XYZ file of C-alpha atoms in Angstrom:
404
model
C 16.309 -13.848 19.407
C 12.628 -13.279 20.144
C 9.957 -11.901 17.887
C 7.789 -9.387 19.623
C 4.580 -7.849 18.421
C 3.562 -4.392 19.552
C 0.772 -5.916 21.626
C 3.112 -8.029 23.679
C 2.895 -11.376 21.829
C 6.083 -13.196 21.028
C 7.350 -15.387 18.256
C 10.910 -16.416 17.350
C 13.197 -14.494 15.037
C 11.220 -11.289 14.152
C 10.384 -8.151 16.105
C 7.081 -6.620 15.052
C 7.356 -2.809 15.349
C 4.180 -1.776 13.516
C 1.589 -4.536 13.097
C 1.480 -8.046 14.534
C 1.639 -11.641 13.381
C -2.159 -11.347 12.885
C -1.508 -8.462 10.566
C 0.908 -10.630 8.579
C -1.815 -13.330 8.231
C -4.441 -10.819 7.141
C -2.200 -9.355 4.433
C -2.531 -12.439 2.264
C -6.280 -11.853 2.062
C -6.176 -8.135 1.192
C -7.520 -6.784 -2.055
C -5.227 -4.311 -3.812
C -6.275 -0.661 -4.000
C -6.392 1.594 -7.094
C -3.376 3.912 -7.501
C -3.782 7.169 -5.583
C -6.891 5.813 -3.832
C -8.874 7.980 -1.505
C -7.778 5.718 1.359
C -4.129 6.306 0.610
C -4.418 10.025 0.160
C -6.483 10.476 3.315
C -3.987 8.428 5.300
C -0.953 10.319 3.999
C -2.637 13.670 4.687
C -3.332 12.619 8.290
C 0.244 11.434 8.644
C 1.514 14.739 7.319
C -0.518 16.665 9.810
C 0.709 14.512 12.671
C 4.407 14.703 11.611
C 4.302 18.513 11.193
C 2.655 19.014 14.600
C 4.773 16.502 16.567
C 7.302 18.144 18.869
C 9.749 15.248 18.691
C 9.549 15.020 14.878
C 10.353 18.686 14.470
C 13.921 18.040 15.669
C 14.712 16.039 12.566
C 14.728 17.839 9.175
C 14.451 14.583 7.229
C 11.271 13.669 9.151
C 9.763 17.112 8.612
C 10.577 16.881 4.881
C 8.636 13.589 4.768
C 5.759 15.427 6.388
C 5.717 18.065 3.631
C 6.000 15.251 1.019
C 2.771 13.757 2.381
C 0.663 16.893 2.343
C -2.401 17.013 0.074
C -0.872 19.787 -2.133
C 2.211 17.584 -2.701
C 0.065 14.547 -3.440
C -1.893 16.449 -6.040
C 1.320 17.290 -7.862
C 2.516 13.697 -7.663
C -0.807 12.409 -8.986
C -0.859 14.558 -12.111
C 1.153 12.188 -14.337
C -1.290 9.352 -13.496
C -4.603 11.185 -14.012
C -6.837 9.090 -16.247
C -5.181 5.765 -15.406
C -8.171 4.452 -13.508
C -7.462 0.952 -14.813
C -4.351 0.539 -12.534
C -4.474 -1.496 -9.340
C -1.758 -2.356 -6.901
C 0.076 -5.637 -7.423
C -0.619 -6.859 -3.884
C 2.054 -7.024 -1.172
C 5.346 -5.152 -1.471
C 8.280 -6.388 0.582
C 10.810 -3.609 1.257
C 14.380 -4.182 2.454
C 15.394 -0.729 3.772
C 18.972 0.539 3.683
C 20.815 0.367 6.977
C 22.384 3.836 6.762
C 19.600 6.200 5.615
C 16.968 6.786 8.288
C 13.769 7.866 6.487
C 14.093 5.935 3.226
C 11.923 3.039 4.452
C 8.960 5.370 4.911
C 9.193 6.832 1.377
C 9.445 3.325 -0.086
C 6.404 2.096 1.883
C 4.262 5.146 1.187
C 5.080 5.061 -2.535
C 3.898 1.406 -2.553
C 0.714 2.480 -0.713
C -0.026 5.155 -3.327
C 0.510 2.446 -5.948
C -2.252 0.400 -4.236
C -0.159 -2.102 -2.214
C 0.182 -3.351 1.311
C 3.777 -3.339 2.624
C 6.015 -5.496 4.713
C 9.060 -3.375 5.659
C 12.304 -4.665 7.051
C 13.433 -1.591 9.027
C 17.012 -0.369 9.122
C 19.256 -2.304 11.468
C 20.733 0.914 12.856
C 18.791 2.427 15.751
C 17.767 5.801 14.204
C 15.565 8.004 16.328
C 13.761 9.068 13.136
C 12.690 5.447 12.579
C 11.299 5.186 16.085
C 9.414 8.486 15.702
C 7.941 7.551 12.365
C 6.879 4.116 13.539
C 5.099 5.776 16.461
C 3.354 8.291 14.253
C 2.246 5.701 11.693
C 0.839 3.541 14.516
C -1.062 6.513 15.875
C -2.559 7.382 12.530
C -3.491 3.743 11.878
C -5.683 3.882 15.022
C -7.740 6.515 13.159
C -7.895 4.287 10.056
C -8.397 0.776 11.472
C -9.420 -0.655 8.084
C -5.854 0.100 6.908
C -4.082 -1.738 9.679
C -3.415 -4.849 7.525
C -1.633 -2.721 4.888
C 1.351 -1.909 7.131
C 3.779 -4.377 8.727
C 7.149 -2.998 9.914
C 9.570 -5.617 11.267
C 13.127 -6.051 12.421
C 15.246 -9.200 12.112
C 18.812 -10.245 11.397
C 20.308 -11.571 8.203
C 18.187 -14.735 8.267
C 17.615 -16.258 4.801
C 14.553 -18.120 6.016
C 12.756 -14.902 6.975
C 13.718 -13.200 3.721
C 12.343 -16.254 1.962
C 9.125 -16.158 3.868
C 8.404 -12.500 3.058
C 9.680 -12.908 -0.521
C 7.209 -15.755 -1.066
C 4.323 -13.550 0.200
C 5.099 -10.517 -1.984
C 4.235 -9.522 -5.563
C 6.934 -6.844 -5.578
C 10.273 -6.906 -3.736
C 12.011 -3.542 -3.302
C 15.635 -3.821 -2.223
C 17.600 -0.815 -1.054
C 21.084 -0.716 0.386
C 23.615 -1.651 -2.278
C 25.046 -4.499 -4.295
C 25.894 -6.790 -1.343
C 22.399 -6.497 0.134
C 20.791 -7.205 -3.260
C 22.898 -10.339 -3.723
C 22.046 -11.565 -0.213
C 18.335 -10.987 -0.612
C 18.258 -12.677 -4.039
C 19.167 -15.939 -2.347
C 15.501 -16.000 -1.463
C 13.381 -16.813 -4.519
C 10.342 -14.853 -5.675
C 7.014 -16.248 -6.863
C 6.935 -16.656 -10.658
C 4.835 -13.522 -11.287
C 6.515 -11.357 -8.682
C 8.961 -8.649 -9.707
C 11.958 -7.039 -8.050
C 12.972 -3.423 -7.962
C 16.614 -3.234 -6.827
C 18.441 -0.001 -5.909
C 22.112 -0.741 -6.209
C 25.246 1.134 -5.146
C 25.402 4.516 -6.902
C 27.481 7.659 -6.894
C 26.578 11.301 -7.584
C 28.192 14.536 -8.591
C 27.589 18.298 -8.533
C 28.459 20.905 -11.119
C 29.040 24.468 -9.868
C 29.503 27.542 -11.976
C 32.313 29.606 -10.389
C 30.858 33.044 -11.256
C 27.413 32.099 -9.891
C 29.042 30.766 -6.718
C 30.922 33.992 -6.110
C 27.739 36.008 -6.583
C 25.754 33.840 -4.188
C 24.981 34.171 -0.504
C 27.773 32.060 0.929
C 25.779 30.862 3.955
C 22.842 29.758 1.757
C 24.911 27.822 -0.759
C 26.844 26.164 2.102
C 23.542 25.185 3.732
C 22.249 23.694 0.493
C 25.402 21.608 0.018
C 25.287 20.531 3.682
C 21.752 19.171 3.166
C 22.952 17.140 0.177
C 26.023 15.667 1.859
C 26.684 15.934 5.590
C 23.038 15.547 6.611
C 23.264 11.893 5.502
C 27.034 11.694 6.211
C 27.343 11.060 2.468
C 25.738 7.668 2.984
C 22.897 8.374 0.564
C 23.563 7.570 -3.072
C 22.267 11.025 -3.857
C 25.128 12.698 -1.954
C 27.689 14.327 -4.265
C 31.115 12.792 -4.107
C 32.556 14.684 -7.097
C 32.546 18.470 -7.276
C 33.076 19.738 -10.804
C 33.746 23.455 -11.276
C 33.078 25.443 -14.456
C 34.732 28.787 -15.275
C 38.069 30.494 -15.777
C 40.880 29.212 -13.590
C 41.189 32.360 -11.429
C 37.444 32.471 -10.824
C 37.325 28.804 -10.011
C 40.100 29.205 -7.464
C 38.335 32.191 -5.811
C 34.975 30.334 -5.777
C 36.574 27.261 -4.209
C 38.065 29.332 -1.420
C 34.721 31.103 -0.728
C 32.608 27.907 -1.006
C 34.688 25.600 1.132
C 35.296 28.368 3.686
C 31.568 28.963 4.113
C 30.937 25.224 4.375
C 33.591 24.839 7.030
C 31.988 27.575 9.089
C 28.665 25.729 8.791
C 30.244 22.457 9.874
C 32.164 23.654 12.945
C 29.117 23.621 15.140
C 26.981 21.023 13.340
C 29.166 18.071 12.408
C 31.435 15.700 14.348
C 33.779 13.469 12.373
C 34.184 10.041 13.909
C 37.703 8.530 14.206
C 36.813 5.587 12.034
C 35.737 8.031 9.274
C 39.047 9.880 9.551
C 40.931 6.621 9.087
C 38.763 5.615 6.095
C 39.337 8.983 4.439
C 43.100 8.688 4.908
C 43.144 5.210 3.383
C 41.195 6.335 0.315
C 43.434 9.344 -0.044
C 46.464 6.953 -0.216
C 44.647 4.815 -2.770
C 43.960 7.791 -4.932
C 47.597 8.932 -4.675
C 48.720 5.496 -5.792
C 46.494 5.190 -8.840
C 46.094 8.755 -10.194
C 47.606 12.158 -10.186
C 45.858 13.711 -7.184
C 46.619 16.584 -4.787
C 45.034 17.128 -1.376
C 43.875 20.760 -0.874
C 44.801 22.435 2.432
C 41.962 22.813 4.930
C 41.965 23.945 8.614
C 41.041 20.454 9.850
C 39.673 17.108 8.731
C 35.965 18.044 8.548
C 36.371 18.548 4.803
C 38.762 16.482 2.692
C 39.306 17.841 -0.822
C 41.307 16.052 -3.467
C 42.091 17.737 -6.811
C 42.462 15.485 -9.805
C 43.656 16.532 -13.277
C 41.751 13.812 -15.187
C 38.378 12.209 -14.583
C 38.284 8.474 -15.082
C 35.728 5.694 -14.689
C 37.817 4.140 -11.899
C 37.489 7.128 -9.572
C 34.091 6.198 -8.114
C 35.710 2.993 -6.759
C 37.427 5.209 -4.216
C 34.180 6.493 -2.705
C 34.082 7.148 1.047
C 31.870 9.297 3.272
C 32.589 11.673 6.163
C 33.147 14.736 4.006
C 35.480 13.430 1.250
C 35.233 15.171 -2.107
C 37.102 14.864 -5.412
C 37.388 18.172 -7.246
C 37.861 18.771 -10.928
C 38.000 22.031 -12.980
C 36.245 21.491 -16.334
C 36.419 23.571 -19.461
C 33.409 21.896 -20.933
C 30.483 19.815 -19.560
C 31.391 16.939 -21.880
C 34.432 16.274 -19.621
C 32.193 14.749 -16.965
C 31.329 11.784 -19.157
C 33.756 9.313 -17.506
C 31.761 9.766 -14.232
C 28.408 9.165 -15.891
C 28.671 5.390 -15.872
C 25.797 3.035 -15.112
C 26.493 3.593 -11.399
C 25.977 7.366 -11.650
C 22.687 8.426 -10.107
C 22.214 12.182 -9.435
C 23.742 15.172 -11.177
C 23.079 18.273 -9.087
C 23.904 21.799 -10.141
C 24.373 25.407 -9.051
C 24.449 28.329 -11.441
C 24.247 26.149 -14.532
C 20.979 26.224 -16.560
C 19.216 22.904 -16.153
C 18.392 22.759 -19.853
C 22.069 23.136 -20.641
C 22.884 20.205 -18.359
C 20.107 18.072 -19.848
C 21.277 18.759 -23.372
C 24.851 17.920 -22.395
C 23.841 14.617 -20.754
C 21.591 13.582 -23.634
C 24.324 14.355 -26.149
C 26.721 12.115 -24.165
C 24.193 9.296 -24.150
C 25.653 7.916 -20.919
C 24.761 4.660 -19.265
C 24.017 6.465 -16.071
C 22.583 9.798 -14.732
C 18.944 9.289 -13.706
C 18.275 12.640 -12.030
C 19.228 16.276 -12.603
C 18.315 18.403 -9.602
C 19.317 21.745 -8.030
C 21.860 21.787 -5.271
C 20.168 21.373 -1.928
C 17.444 19.088 -3.275
C 19.281 15.824 -4.039
C 17.524 14.077 -1.101
C 14.038 15.082 -2.283
C 12.219 11.793 -2.901
C 10.193 11.416 -6.103
C 7.983 8.654 -7.420
C 10.353 8.245 -10.309
C 13.585 7.116 -8.669
C 16.777 5.781 -10.318
C 14.843 5.906 -13.605
C 12.050 3.668 -12.249
C 8.435 4.863 -12.093
C 7.577 3.327 -8.757
C 3.781 3.744 -9.083
C 3.678 2.021 -12.482
C 6.261 -0.604 -11.476
C 4.284 -1.547 -8.393
C 0.879 -1.603 -10.047
C -0.719 -3.489 -12.897
C -2.952 -2.420 -15.836
C -6.339 -3.993 -16.355
C -6.522 -3.594 -20.140
C -9.792 -3.079 -21.968
C -9.974 -4.077 -25.634
């Protein structure tokens, strides 16, 4: 395997996509920036403008969403919790291992590190996403306008080579690992410097709570579109994607709401989603597993685009049967406290429709669960925030200069 820089130079093992081997050498000499520095905000604003005006980028909703995330108005809202913390500087170099199955995650991780005052080395997703190619092109274009920032961005591709992980791990002051338990274990074979820290994002699952009456009163196309964004847009690969659908309401209303909701979603999917054969096989295998270990019933649907499984009891073992491709476990609850078995340490996002968010927060806090890091409206589970999985990324990737 050859290592190629974007200016034509070659070196074994690594492909430079943004930046060069000279960039890599310069990074070790960089001084960290303050959090929310003028440099970082100017760069993100320019990137936002370029993303939102780029014809190719407009074809991908997740790329467009990133563009809105980078706008000055959005940055001002993100900065508010940190106003007055002028004694915070970046930790230095952040090494990001991006997930293989979520296209735009690498950019959010890198830009969060930049807002926290750091340079970034990013191992790009192994899958050839067009969104990754577009964003790498746009970042490179904006960097030409800000040449002083060139050493702050190095995007690379390489295989599962421990030696390369070790090289970048030795350079960094913060290692950010996305992609699940197996990836974290593999990357941890490479030691960190004594003062470096790691921010791991492990395998998680998520759920949605829907009030039946609110669902029946809603615009069916709108609610289906919101749920589609949360699930099928990432093929349920994102940890934020709901796997469990919990219904609240009287039995007859729940049944009517289910028929309306899934019918509207199926109409949305018919022209927008193609189920791959391997996904169909995986869903069938998990369905058999569920049938063997719990009382479960598959709900009838016109085809295999949506697989719904009703369970009578929620247990902590159910998340072990997680699979993508439009596979959902449904449960009708009489009380919010019944979701507690799902709120284990591995539970990330609780989304909702028609349920007051304060009611949900009170219910979760009264359960005192090991998990649930986010409570967000349906349709917004993929919205990236600087507090993720309960970790304040800006504070975790920066350091305080204390004054006594």
